[in-house]
mmCIF file of C-alpha atoms and ligand atoms in Angstrom:
data_model
loop_
_atom_site.group_PDB
_atom_site.id
_atom_site.type_symbol
_atom_site.label_atom_id
_atom_site.label_comp_id
_atom_site.label_asym_id
_atom_site.label_seq_id
_atom_site.Cartn_x
_atom_site.Cartn_y
_atom_site.Cartn_z
ATOM 1 C CA MET A 77 102.810 75.819 86.984
ATOM 2 C CA ASP A 78 105.030 73.776 89.186
ATOM 3 C CA ILE A 79 105.637 75.086 92.713
ATOM 4 C CA ILE A 80 109.464 74.974 92.314
ATOM 5 C CA GLU A 81 109.330 76.778 88.988
ATOM 6 C CA ASN A 82 107.131 79.510 90.439
ATOM 7 C CA PHE A 83 109.250 79.862 93.560
ATOM 8 C CA ILE A 84 112.500 80.156 91.585
ATOM 9 C CA ASP A 85 110.864 82.743 89.310
ATOM 10 C CA TYR A 86 109.678 84.817 92.264
ATOM 11 C CA VAL A 87 112.996 84.880 94.135
ATOM 12 C CA LYS A 88 114.755 86.114 91.006
ATOM 13 C CA ILE A 89 112.666 89.282 91.096
ATOM 14 C CA ASP A 90 114.305 91.823 93.416
ATOM 15 C CA THR A 91 111.616 93.156 95.777
ATOM 16 C CA GLN A 92 113.668 94.622 98.629
ATOM 17 C CA SER A 93 111.774 97.227 100.657
ATOM 18 C CA ASP A 94 113.344 100.454 101.924
ATOM 19 C CA GLU A 95 112.775 101.952 105.353
ATOM 20 C CA SER A 96 114.025 105.395 104.341
ATOM 21 C CA SER A 97 111.418 105.764 101.598
ATOM 22 C CA ASN A 98 108.141 107.614 102.212
ATOM 23 C CA THR A 99 106.225 106.183 99.254
ATOM 24 C CA TYR A 100 103.686 103.324 99.095
ATOM 25 C CA PRO A 101 104.999 100.803 98.366
ATOM 26 C CA SER A 102 108.420 101.858 99.647
ATOM 27 C CA THR A 103 110.097 100.600 96.443
ATOM 28 C CA ILE A 104 108.642 100.521 92.927
ATOM 29 C CA LYS A 105 110.371 97.219 92.168
ATOM 30 C CA GLN A 106 107.976 95.356 94.466
ATOM 31 C CA LEU A 107 105.334 96.065 91.826
ATOM 32 C CA ASN A 108 107.229 93.897 89.314
ATOM 33 C CA LEU A 109 106.293 90.839 91.347
ATOM 34 C CA ALA A 110 102.831 92.199 92.216
ATOM 35 C CA LYS A 111 101.983 92.664 88.512
ATOM 36 C CA LYS A 112 103.281 89.215 87.623
ATOM 37 C CA LEU A 113 101.045 87.677 90.292
ATOM 38 C CA VAL A 114 97.960 89.534 89.058
ATOM 39 C CA GLU A 115 98.699 88.260 85.563
ATOM 40 C CA GLN A 116 99.156 84.686 86.787
ATOM 41 C CA LEU A 117 95.931 84.864 88.818
ATOM 42 C CA GLN A 118 94.024 86.153 85.806
ATOM 43 C CA ASN A 119 95.497 83.429 83.634
ATOM 44 C CA LEU A 120 94.159 80.949 86.164
ATOM 45 C CA GLY A 121 90.709 82.425 85.544
ATOM 46 C CA ILE A 122 90.433 84.725 88.578
ATOM 47 C CA SER A 123 89.327 87.801 86.667
ATOM 48 C CA ASN A 124 88.739 89.867 89.834
ATOM 49 C CA ALA A 125 92.465 89.841 90.725
ATOM 50 C CA PHE A 126 93.841 93.375 90.897
ATOM 51 C CA LEU A 127 96.650 95.547 92.197
ATOM 52 C CA ASP A 128 95.556 98.605 94.179
ATOM 53 C CA LYS A 129 97.315 101.969 94.328
ATOM 54 C CA TYR A 130 99.209 101.011 97.501
ATOM 55 C CA GLY A 131 100.798 97.959 95.926
ATOM 56 C CA VAL A 132 98.498 95.359 97.510
ATOM 57 C CA VAL A 133 97.261 92.471 95.331
ATOM 58 C CA TYR A 134 93.730 91.181 96.069
ATOM 59 C CA ALA A 135 91.903 88.211 94.574
ATOM 60 C CA LYS A 136 88.859 86.142 95.443
ATOM 61 C CA ILE A 137 87.599 82.705 94.563
ATOM 62 C CA PRO A 138 83.832 82.668 95.124
ATOM 63 C CA ALA A 139 82.187 79.906 97.148
ATOM 64 C CA ASN A 140 81.127 76.933 95.008
ATOM 65 C CA THR A 141 78.536 75.488 97.372
ATOM 66 C CA GLU A 142 75.240 76.549 98.925
ATOM 67 C CA GLU A 143 76.376 75.070 102.214
ATOM 68 C CA ALA A 144 77.294 77.740 104.812
ATOM 69 C CA LYS A 145 81.087 77.810 105.069
ATOM 70 C CA ASP A 146 83.522 80.263 106.657
ATOM 71 C CA LYS A 147 85.142 82.871 104.425
ATOM 72 C CA ILE A 148 88.882 82.230 104.769
ATOM 73 C CA GLY A 149 91.765 84.459 103.703
ATOM 74 C CA PHE A 150 95.428 83.802 102.936
ATOM 75 C CA ILE A 151 98.143 86.468 102.993
ATOM 76 C CA ALA A 152 101.856 86.590 102.115
ATOM 77 C CA HIS A 153 104.232 89.515 101.642
ATOM 78 C CA LEU A 154 105.983 90.637 98.459
ATOM 79 C CA ASP A 155 109.045 92.378 99.878
ATOM 80 C CA THR A 156 112.368 91.046 101.154
ATOM 81 C CA SER A 157 114.418 92.397 104.042
ATOM 82 C CA PRO A 158 116.496 95.583 103.694
ATOM 83 C CA ASP A 159 119.178 93.762 105.762
ATOM 84 C CA CYS A 160 120.656 91.863 102.826
ATOM 85 C CA THR A 161 120.624 92.363 99.063
ATOM 86 C CA GLY A 162 117.877 90.631 97.085
ATOM 87 C CA ALA A 163 119.291 91.511 93.663
ATOM 88 C CA ASN A 164 120.739 88.813 91.389
ATOM 89 C CA VAL A 165 119.552 85.930 93.539
ATOM 90 C CA ASN A 166 121.003 82.739 92.096
ATOM 91 C CA PRO A 167 119.110 79.862 93.719
ATOM 92 C CA LYS A 168 120.382 76.293 93.718
ATOM 93 C CA ILE A 169 118.219 73.200 94.126
ATOM 94 C CA ILE A 170 119.385 70.293 96.273
ATOM 95 C CA GLU A 171 117.420 67.081 95.795
ATOM 96 C CA LYS A 172 117.127 64.600 98.663
ATOM 97 C CA TYR A 173 119.325 66.544 101.086
ATOM 98 C CA ASN A 174 121.807 64.136 102.709
ATOM 99 C CA GLY A 175 122.384 65.901 106.046
ATOM 100 C CA LYS A 176 125.914 67.086 105.240
ATOM 101 C CA ASN A 177 127.285 70.643 105.123
ATOM 102 C CA ILE A 178 126.230 72.509 101.986
ATOM 103 C CA ILE A 179 128.875 74.500 100.123
ATOM 104 C CA LEU A 180 127.116 77.646 98.961
ATOM 105 C CA ASN A 181 130.106 79.347 97.412
ATOM 106 C CA GLU A 182 133.321 77.469 96.824
ATOM 107 C CA LYS A 183 135.352 80.513 95.780
ATOM 108 C CA GLU A 184 134.487 82.520 98.879
ATOM 109 C CA ASN A 185 134.308 79.481 101.140
ATOM 110 C CA ILE A 186 130.744 80.132 102.290
ATOM 111 C CA VAL A 187 129.265 77.009 103.841
ATOM 112 C CA LEU A 188 125.871 76.243 105.302
ATOM 113 C CA ASP A 189 126.988 73.958 108.107
ATOM 114 C CA THR A 190 124.884 71.752 110.316
ATOM 115 C CA LYS A 191 126.681 72.765 113.526
ATOM 116 C CA THR A 192 125.710 76.418 113.239
ATOM 117 C CA PHE A 193 122.341 75.609 111.677
ATOM 118 C CA PRO A 194 121.114 72.370 113.281
ATOM 119 C CA SER A 195 117.629 72.914 111.808
ATOM 120 C CA LEU A 196 119.137 71.413 108.635
ATOM 121 C CA LEU A 197 119.100 67.997 110.292
ATOM 122 C CA GLU A 198 115.312 68.143 110.313
ATOM 123 C CA ASN A 199 115.384 68.562 106.542
ATOM 124 C CA ILE A 200 117.198 65.331 105.660
ATOM 125 C CA GLY A 201 115.639 63.702 102.586
ATOM 126 C CA GLU A 202 113.844 66.913 101.592
ATOM 127 C CA THR A 203 114.332 68.994 98.451
ATOM 128 C CA LEU A 204 115.986 72.285 99.454
ATOM 129 C CA VAL A 205 116.675 75.561 97.688
ATOM 130 C CA VAL A 206 119.752 77.513 98.827
ATOM 131 C CA THR A 207 121.575 80.705 97.792
ATOM 132 C CA ASP A 208 125.000 81.087 96.146
ATOM 133 C CA GLY A 209 126.197 82.693 99.377
ATOM 134 C CA THR A 210 126.134 86.287 98.145
ATOM 135 C CA THR A 211 122.478 87.289 98.600
ATOM 136 C CA LEU A 212 119.493 86.315 100.678
ATOM 137 C CA LEU A 213 117.117 83.791 99.106
ATOM 138 C CA GLY A 214 113.823 85.577 99.611
ATOM 139 C CA ALA A 215 111.947 82.488 100.809
ATOM 140 C CA ASP A 216 110.750 85.125 103.280
ATOM 141 C CA ASP A 217 108.193 85.431 101.961
ATOM 142 C CA LYS A 218 108.180 84.151 98.396
ATOM 143 C CA ALA A 219 107.772 80.632 99.790
ATOM 144 C CA GLY A 220 104.454 81.907 101.199
ATOM 145 C CA ILE A 221 103.482 83.342 97.817
ATOM 146 C CA ALA A 222 104.454 80.164 95.937
ATOM 147 C CA ILE A 223 102.428 78.062 98.398
ATOM 148 C CA ILE A 224 99.330 80.236 97.983
ATOM 149 C CA MET A 225 99.619 80.298 94.162
ATOM 150 C CA ASN A 226 100.021 76.523 93.965
ATOM 151 C CA PHE A 227 97.127 76.081 96.394
ATOM 152 C CA ILE A 228 94.865 78.290 94.248
ATOM 153 C CA GLU A 229 95.725 76.370 91.107
ATOM 154 C CA LYS A 230 94.907 73.100 92.842
ATOM 155 C CA VAL A 231 91.621 74.440 94.234
ATOM 156 C CA LEU A 232 90.537 75.535 90.773
ATOM 157 C CA ASN A 233 91.438 72.158 89.280
ATOM 158 C CA SER A 234 89.662 70.147 91.965
ATOM 159 C CA ASN A 235 86.107 69.325 92.966
ATOM 160 C CA ILE A 236 86.605 70.584 96.520
ATOM 161 C CA LYS A 237 83.493 72.308 97.865
ATOM 162 C CA HIS A 238 84.625 75.481 99.605
ATOM 163 C CA GLY A 239 83.431 78.832 100.905
ATOM 164 C CA GLN A 240 84.794 82.122 99.620
ATOM 165 C CA ILE A 241 88.597 82.219 99.536
ATOM 166 C CA SER A 242 90.354 85.599 99.678
ATOM 167 C CA ILE A 243 93.983 86.187 98.763
ATOM 168 C CA ALA A 244 96.216 89.189 99.418
ATOM 169 C CA PHE A 245 99.877 89.876 98.720
ATOM 170 C CA THR A 246 101.171 92.883 100.648
ATOM 171 C CA PRO A 247 104.263 95.076 100.235
ATOM 172 C CA ASP A 248 106.585 96.418 102.957
ATOM 173 C CA GLU A 249 106.047 93.844 105.703
ATOM 174 C CA GLU A 250 109.762 93.874 106.507
ATOM 175 C CA ILE A 251 109.689 97.582 107.337
ATOM 176 C CA GLY A 252 106.563 97.289 109.481
ATOM 177 C CA ARG A 253 104.157 98.923 107.027
ATOM 178 C CA GLY A 254 102.551 95.812 105.576
ATOM 179 C CA THR A 255 99.085 96.556 106.920
ATOM 180 C CA ASP A 256 99.110 100.374 106.799
ATOM 181 C CA ASN A 257 96.871 100.349 103.736
ATOM 182 C CA PHE A 258 95.320 96.914 104.029
ATOM 183 C CA ASN A 259 91.641 97.023 103.108
ATOM 184 C CA ILE A 260 89.889 94.574 105.433
ATOM 185 C CA LYS A 261 86.520 95.338 103.855
ATOM 186 C CA GLU A 262 87.783 94.536 100.366
ATOM 187 C CA PHE A 263 89.447 91.375 101.680
ATOM 188 C CA ASP A 264 86.129 90.254 103.196
ATOM 189 C CA SER A 265 87.020 87.223 105.309
ATOM 190 C CA ASP A 266 85.854 85.748 108.623
ATOM 191 C CA TYR A 267 89.492 85.099 109.476
ATOM 192 C CA ALA A 268 92.787 84.666 107.696
ATOM 193 C CA PHE A 269 96.249 83.125 107.886
ATOM 194 C CA THR A 270 99.561 84.727 107.048
ATOM 195 C CA LEU A 271 102.004 82.279 105.470
ATOM 196 C CA ASP A 272 105.284 83.703 106.608
ATOM 197 C CA GLY A 273 108.198 81.734 107.735
ATOM 198 C CA GLY A 274 109.663 78.910 109.711
ATOM 199 C CA SER A 275 108.939 75.214 109.950
ATOM 200 C CA ILE A 276 105.483 74.121 108.850
ATOM 201 C CA HIS A 277 105.206 72.374 112.211
ATOM 202 C CA ASN A 278 104.852 75.743 113.980
ATOM 203 C CA ILE A 279 101.474 77.369 114.416
ATOM 204 C CA GLU A 280 101.812 80.919 115.707
ATOM 205 C CA TYR A 281 99.054 82.897 117.361
ATOM 206 C CA GLU A 282 100.930 84.670 120.128
ATOM 207 C CA ASN A 283 103.260 87.625 119.785
ATOM 208 C CA PHE A 284 104.673 90.329 122.019
ATOM 209 C CA ASN A 285 102.838 93.271 123.493
ATOM 210 C CA ALA A 286 105.122 96.095 122.486
ATOM 211 C CA ALA A 287 105.901 99.643 123.525
ATOM 212 C CA SER A 288 108.748 102.085 123.080
ATOM 213 C CA ALA A 289 110.067 104.468 125.733
ATOM 214 C CA THR A 290 112.054 107.672 125.381
ATOM 215 C CA ILE A 291 113.995 108.826 128.445
ATOM 216 C CA LYS A 292 115.269 112.406 128.652
ATOM 217 C CA ILE A 293 117.842 113.234 131.318
ATOM 218 C CA HIS A 294 118.605 116.856 132.125
ATOM 219 C CA GLY A 295 122.013 117.141 133.796
ATOM 220 C CA VAL A 296 123.977 120.175 134.958
ATOM 221 C CA ASN A 297 127.169 120.988 133.085
ATOM 222 C CA ILE A 298 130.037 123.049 134.441
ATOM 223 C CA HIS A 299 133.789 123.173 133.835
ATOM 224 C CA PRO A 300 135.122 119.888 135.247
ATOM 225 C CA GLY A 301 137.856 121.763 137.113
ATOM 226 C CA SER A 302 135.318 123.569 139.301
ATOM 227 C CA ALA A 303 132.573 120.940 139.260
ATOM 228 C CA LYS A 304 132.672 119.717 142.855
ATOM 229 C CA ASP A 305 129.138 119.433 144.281
ATOM 230 C CA LYS A 306 127.738 121.221 141.226
ATOM 231 C CA MET A 307 128.028 119.038 138.145
ATOM 232 C CA ILE A 308 125.378 116.410 137.448
ATOM 233 C CA ASN A 309 126.569 114.306 134.523
ATOM 234 C CA SER A 310 123.457 113.142 132.665
ATOM 235 C CA ILE A 311 125.359 110.214 131.091
ATOM 236 C CA LEU A 312 126.079 108.779 134.536
ATOM 237 C CA VAL A 313 122.460 109.318 135.569
ATOM 238 C CA ALA A 314 121.426 107.395 132.454
ATOM 239 C CA GLU A 315 123.528 104.520 133.715
ATOM 240 C CA GLU A 316 121.834 104.771 137.109
ATOM 241 C CA PHE A 317 118.452 104.749 135.410
ATOM 242 C CA ASN A 318 119.271 101.584 133.485
ATOM 243 C CA ASP A 319 120.568 99.927 136.669
ATOM 244 C CA LEU A 320 117.227 100.545 138.357
ATOM 245 C CA LEU A 321 115.446 98.385 135.747
ATOM 246 C CA PRO A 322 115.355 94.568 136.223
ATOM 247 C CA ASN A 323 118.900 93.544 135.205
ATOM 248 C CA ASP A 324 118.024 90.124 133.781
ATOM 249 C CA MET A 325 115.162 91.364 131.654
ATOM 250 C CA ILE A 326 117.256 92.053 128.553
ATOM 251 C CA PRO A 327 117.253 90.349 125.128
ATOM 252 C CA SER A 328 120.545 88.498 125.686
ATOM 253 C CA LYS A 329 119.175 86.841 128.829
ATOM 254 C CA THR A 330 115.648 85.938 127.711
ATOM 255 C CA GLU A 331 113.877 83.480 125.404
ATOM 256 C CA GLY A 332 110.488 81.822 124.848
ATOM 257 C CA TYR A 333 107.852 83.598 126.898
ATOM 258 C CA GLN A 334 110.327 85.803 128.773
ATOM 259 C CA GLY A 335 109.931 89.467 127.903
ATOM 260 C CA PHE A 336 112.554 92.191 127.992
ATOM 261 C CA ASN A 337 113.430 95.881 128.060
ATOM 262 C CA HIS A 338 115.973 96.630 125.354
ATOM 263 C CA LEU A 339 118.104 99.759 125.455
ATOM 264 C CA CYS A 340 118.496 100.257 121.723
ATOM 265 C CA ASN A 341 119.928 103.763 121.566
ATOM 266 C CA ILE A 342 121.686 106.199 123.866
ATOM 267 C CA ASN A 343 123.000 109.586 122.934
ATOM 268 C CA GLY A 344 124.254 112.322 125.161
ATOM 269 C CA ASN A 345 126.763 114.517 126.887
ATOM 270 C CA CYS A 346 127.175 115.865 130.404
ATOM 271 C CA GLU A 347 124.293 118.314 130.065
ATOM 272 C CA TYR A 348 121.703 116.115 128.346
ATOM 273 C CA THR A 349 121.228 112.439 127.501
ATOM 274 C CA GLU A 350 118.458 110.682 125.652
ATOM 275 C CA MET A 351 117.791 106.924 125.780
ATOM 276 C CA GLU A 352 115.488 104.786 123.625
ATOM 277 C CA TYR A 353 114.078 101.506 124.886
ATOM 278 C CA ILE A 354 111.725 98.944 123.451
ATOM 279 C CA ILE A 355 109.542 97.040 125.929
ATOM 280 C CA ARG A 356 108.280 93.545 125.043
ATOM 281 C CA ASN A 357 106.255 90.831 126.766
ATOM 282 C CA HIS A 358 103.679 88.194 125.842
ATOM 283 C CA SER A 359 101.953 88.678 129.186
ATOM 284 C CA ARG A 360 99.860 91.827 129.354
ATOM 285 C CA ALA A 361 100.184 92.007 133.158
ATOM 286 C CA ILE A 362 103.992 91.758 133.168
ATOM 287 C CA PHE A 363 104.154 94.181 130.233
ATOM 288 C CA GLU A 364 102.203 96.753 132.262
ATOM 289 C CA LYS A 365 104.491 96.140 135.242
ATOM 290 C CA GLN A 366 107.554 96.703 133.031
ATOM 291 C CA LYS A 367 106.176 100.097 132.061
ATOM 292 C CA LYS A 368 105.611 100.824 135.786
ATOM 293 C CA ASP A 369 109.286 99.984 136.435
ATOM 294 C CA PHE A 370 110.247 102.871 134.164
ATOM 295 C CA GLU A 371 108.074 105.243 136.174
ATOM 296 C CA ILE A 372 109.478 103.981 139.466
ATOM 297 C CA ALA A 373 113.065 104.475 138.241
ATOM 298 C CA ARG A 374 112.174 108.011 137.183
ATOM 299 C CA ASN A 375 110.579 108.785 140.551
ATOM 300 C CA ILE A 376 113.584 107.472 142.492
ATOM 301 C CA LEU A 377 116.021 109.624 140.528
ATOM 302 C CA ASN A 378 113.843 112.734 140.579
ATOM 303 C CA HIS A 379 113.579 112.367 144.344
ATOM 304 C CA LYS A 380 117.303 111.732 144.759
ATOM 305 C CA TYR A 381 118.389 114.781 142.715
ATOM 306 C CA GLY A 382 115.617 117.041 143.948
ATOM 307 C CA TYR A 383 114.309 118.150 140.559
ATOM 308 C CA ASN A 384 112.730 116.632 137.454
ATOM 309 C CA ILE A 385 116.016 115.333 136.146
ATOM 310 C CA VAL A 386 114.343 112.391 134.307
ATOM 311 C CA GLU A 387 111.403 112.654 131.923
ATOM 312 C CA ILE A 388 109.895 109.582 130.309
ATOM 313 C CA SER A 389 107.366 109.041 127.572
ATOM 314 C CA ILE A 390 106.071 105.581 126.708
ATOM 315 C CA LYS A 391 104.100 104.694 123.588
ATOM 316 C CA ASP A 392 102.350 101.382 122.898
ATOM 317 C CA SER A 393 103.203 99.931 119.455
ATOM 318 C CA TYR A 394 101.333 96.645 119.036
ATOM 319 C CA GLU A 395 99.470 93.983 121.022
ATOM 320 C CA ASN A 396 99.568 90.245 121.525
ATOM 321 C CA MET A 397 97.012 88.709 119.157
ATOM 322 C CA ARG A 398 96.387 85.813 121.557
ATOM 323 C CA THR A 399 93.700 87.654 123.547
ATOM 324 C CA PHE A 400 91.785 88.342 120.344
ATOM 325 C CA ILE A 401 92.208 84.839 118.902
ATOM 326 C CA GLU A 402 90.932 83.343 122.143
ATOM 327 C CA LYS A 403 87.773 85.426 121.828
ATOM 328 C CA ASP A 404 87.245 84.163 118.270
ATOM 329 C CA PRO A 405 89.137 80.860 118.041
ATOM 330 C CA ARG A 406 87.597 79.639 114.757
ATOM 331 C CA SER A 407 90.854 80.032 112.814
ATOM 332 C CA LEU A 408 92.920 78.224 115.415
ATOM 333 C CA ASN A 409 90.434 75.386 115.924
ATOM 334 C CA ARG A 410 90.203 74.857 112.213
ATOM 335 C CA ILE A 411 93.940 74.654 111.574
ATOM 336 C CA VAL A 412 94.543 72.388 114.585
ATOM 337 C CA ASN A 413 91.864 69.987 113.306
ATOM 338 C CA VAL A 414 93.630 69.791 109.953
ATOM 339 C CA TYR A 415 97.023 68.980 111.492
ATOM 340 C CA GLU A 416 95.406 66.282 113.597
ATOM 341 C CA LYS A 417 93.452 64.834 110.708
ATOM 342 C CA LEU A 418 96.536 64.712 108.462
ATOM 343 C CA LYS A 419 98.632 63.429 111.399
ATOM 344 C CA ILE A 420 101.184 66.232 111.011
ATOM 345 C CA SER A 421 102.883 67.186 114.273
ATOM 346 C CA TYR A 422 102.601 70.801 115.470
ATOM 347 C CA THR A 423 103.680 73.081 118.269
ATOM 348 C CA PHE A 424 102.482 76.528 119.239
ATOM 349 C CA SER A 425 105.492 78.784 119.274
ATOM 350 C CA PRO A 426 105.293 82.306 120.694
ATOM 351 C CA ILE A 427 106.583 84.889 118.208
ATOM 352 C CA ARG A 428 109.271 87.079 119.768
ATOM 353 C CA GLY A 429 108.224 90.052 117.694
ATOM 354 C CA GLY A 430 105.123 91.216 115.868
ATOM 355 C CA THR A 431 103.532 90.184 112.579
ATOM 356 C CA ASP A 432 101.216 91.713 110.016
ATOM 357 C CA GLY A 433 98.714 89.138 111.237
ATOM 358 C CA ALA A 434 98.950 90.522 114.773
ATOM 359 C CA ARG A 435 98.001 93.963 113.518
ATOM 360 C CA LEU A 436 95.176 92.606 111.377
ATOM 361 C CA THR A 437 93.901 90.616 114.345
ATOM 362 C CA VAL A 438 93.680 93.762 116.466
ATOM 363 C CA MET A 439 91.991 95.514 113.509
ATOM 364 C CA GLY A 440 89.265 92.828 113.626
ATOM 365 C CA LEU A 441 90.526 90.101 111.272
ATOM 366 C CA PRO A 442 91.857 87.169 113.354
ATOM 367 C CA THR A 443 95.063 86.107 111.536
ATOM 368 C CA PRO A 444 97.414 83.449 113.000
ATOM 369 C CA ASN A 445 100.634 82.631 111.150
ATOM 370 C CA LEU A 446 101.587 79.354 109.453
ATOM 371 C CA GLY A 447 105.081 78.169 108.512
ATOM 372 C CA THR A 448 106.323 77.952 104.923
ATOM 373 C CA GLY A 449 109.364 75.704 105.277
ATOM 374 C CA GLY A 450 111.798 78.626 105.046
ATOM 375 C CA PHE A 451 114.765 79.023 107.411
ATOM 376 C CA ASN A 452 117.614 81.429 108.393
ATOM 377 C CA TYR A 453 115.822 84.502 107.164
ATOM 378 C CA HIS A 454 117.297 87.862 106.171
ATOM 379 C CA GLY A 455 120.738 86.630 105.151
ATOM 380 C CA ARG A 456 122.873 84.558 102.847
ATOM 381 C CA TYR A 457 122.237 81.320 104.775
ATOM 382 C CA GLU A 458 118.531 81.451 104.067
ATOM 383 C CA TYR A 459 117.083 78.268 102.558
ATOM 384 C CA ALA A 460 113.699 76.802 101.741
ATOM 385 C CA SER A 461 112.321 73.287 101.836
ATOM 386 C CA ILE A 462 110.225 72.564 98.764
ATOM 387 C CA THR A 463 109.040 69.376 100.466
ATOM 388 C CA GLN A 464 107.562 71.398 103.343
ATOM 389 C CA MET A 465 106.067 73.938 100.944
ATOM 390 C CA LYS A 466 104.203 71.138 99.162
ATOM 391 C CA LYS A 467 102.987 69.780 102.481
ATOM 392 C CA MET A 468 101.641 73.210 103.397
ATOM 393 C CA VAL A 469 99.666 73.255 100.125
ATOM 394 C CA ASP A 470 98.035 69.973 101.220
ATOM 395 C CA ILE A 471 97.268 71.507 104.626
ATOM 396 C CA LEU A 472 95.542 74.506 103.009
ATOM 397 C CA LEU A 473 93.541 72.251 100.674
ATOM 398 C CA GLU A 474 92.270 70.351 103.699
ATOM 399 C CA LEU A 475 91.643 73.572 105.628
ATOM 400 C CA ILE A 476 89.062 74.962 103.201
ATOM 401 C CA GLN A 477 86.923 71.817 103.106
HETATM 402 ZN ZN1 LIG B 113 108.377 87.529 106.378
#
């Protein structure tokens, strides 16, 4: 099947995940795509393809040579973001994109314009797929799935000598549960690549170290009319606490390799206030120092008020995969060689978040991320470049040789 045909088919299947659900997968509808993929894989002759009880699809192509070759895996996710509806997606194909604004929806005046989205200018001449302006597209991550499926078909119809190739399609990546039930043993690879997002010229093997912090502030409440020298308003102490943290280390003032502390929730009254922060940094050393800053702020305030007015608890969430990839750089070396051989330009871009691959890497399966030619994720301005998707198929075909 043609890569465009497959991609269009996949995005028309609603696979939105749901954070509030406690089931695996979080939504049954993700299985509609999972089952279709198993069927397609079996039709291609991969009889071992199956869907497990957690909604993960696994498949393997055995090695076809005696020569010792690495076992390589490829992973993409089935679900789309809960941020924007993925029902009734009505994709439109634009051949040889001319660099002008794209009218997504004439009636509602929804336009994909090059000023707001300058990445479009890098797509001139390419074949694009866009939305009708009312839903997301779901290139995140159905572009990844379409690339892998097209790649498999080409492998099976070629004479390429390769080692074992493992495939997995996972549910619930968008709600952070994509690897909760991932079976590394079943997957059986030396290393893997997630195909999830962005320009195909980005190779990603660095992400944040991440922690979350809960701050509890115990104030003293009393009638405001007779409060002099008695009341301690916990909301104002919360403000003091936040002021004691590095003021420029916040999301709106950082980019690239700069980490941050983000106050994402605050709730309270005079008597008691609770604050939630997330702490992020690519550098382990600075990350540890950021956590220390929280303790220092607590100590200052506890000393100032003369009792344990501030309590903090900090929990690590995920780690930067870079440290692990550097210990076992086979995946990275291999992909870089391919880009150089095919003379495709690349940059290493640090992910300002986490990925399923980061978790798998820490679990023992080194898994950098590759781009899929999808842009503006999680909203109505999402679009995909079929031209870049096809190029990524060529990259994967070279990678396994
Ligand atoms: Zn994704």
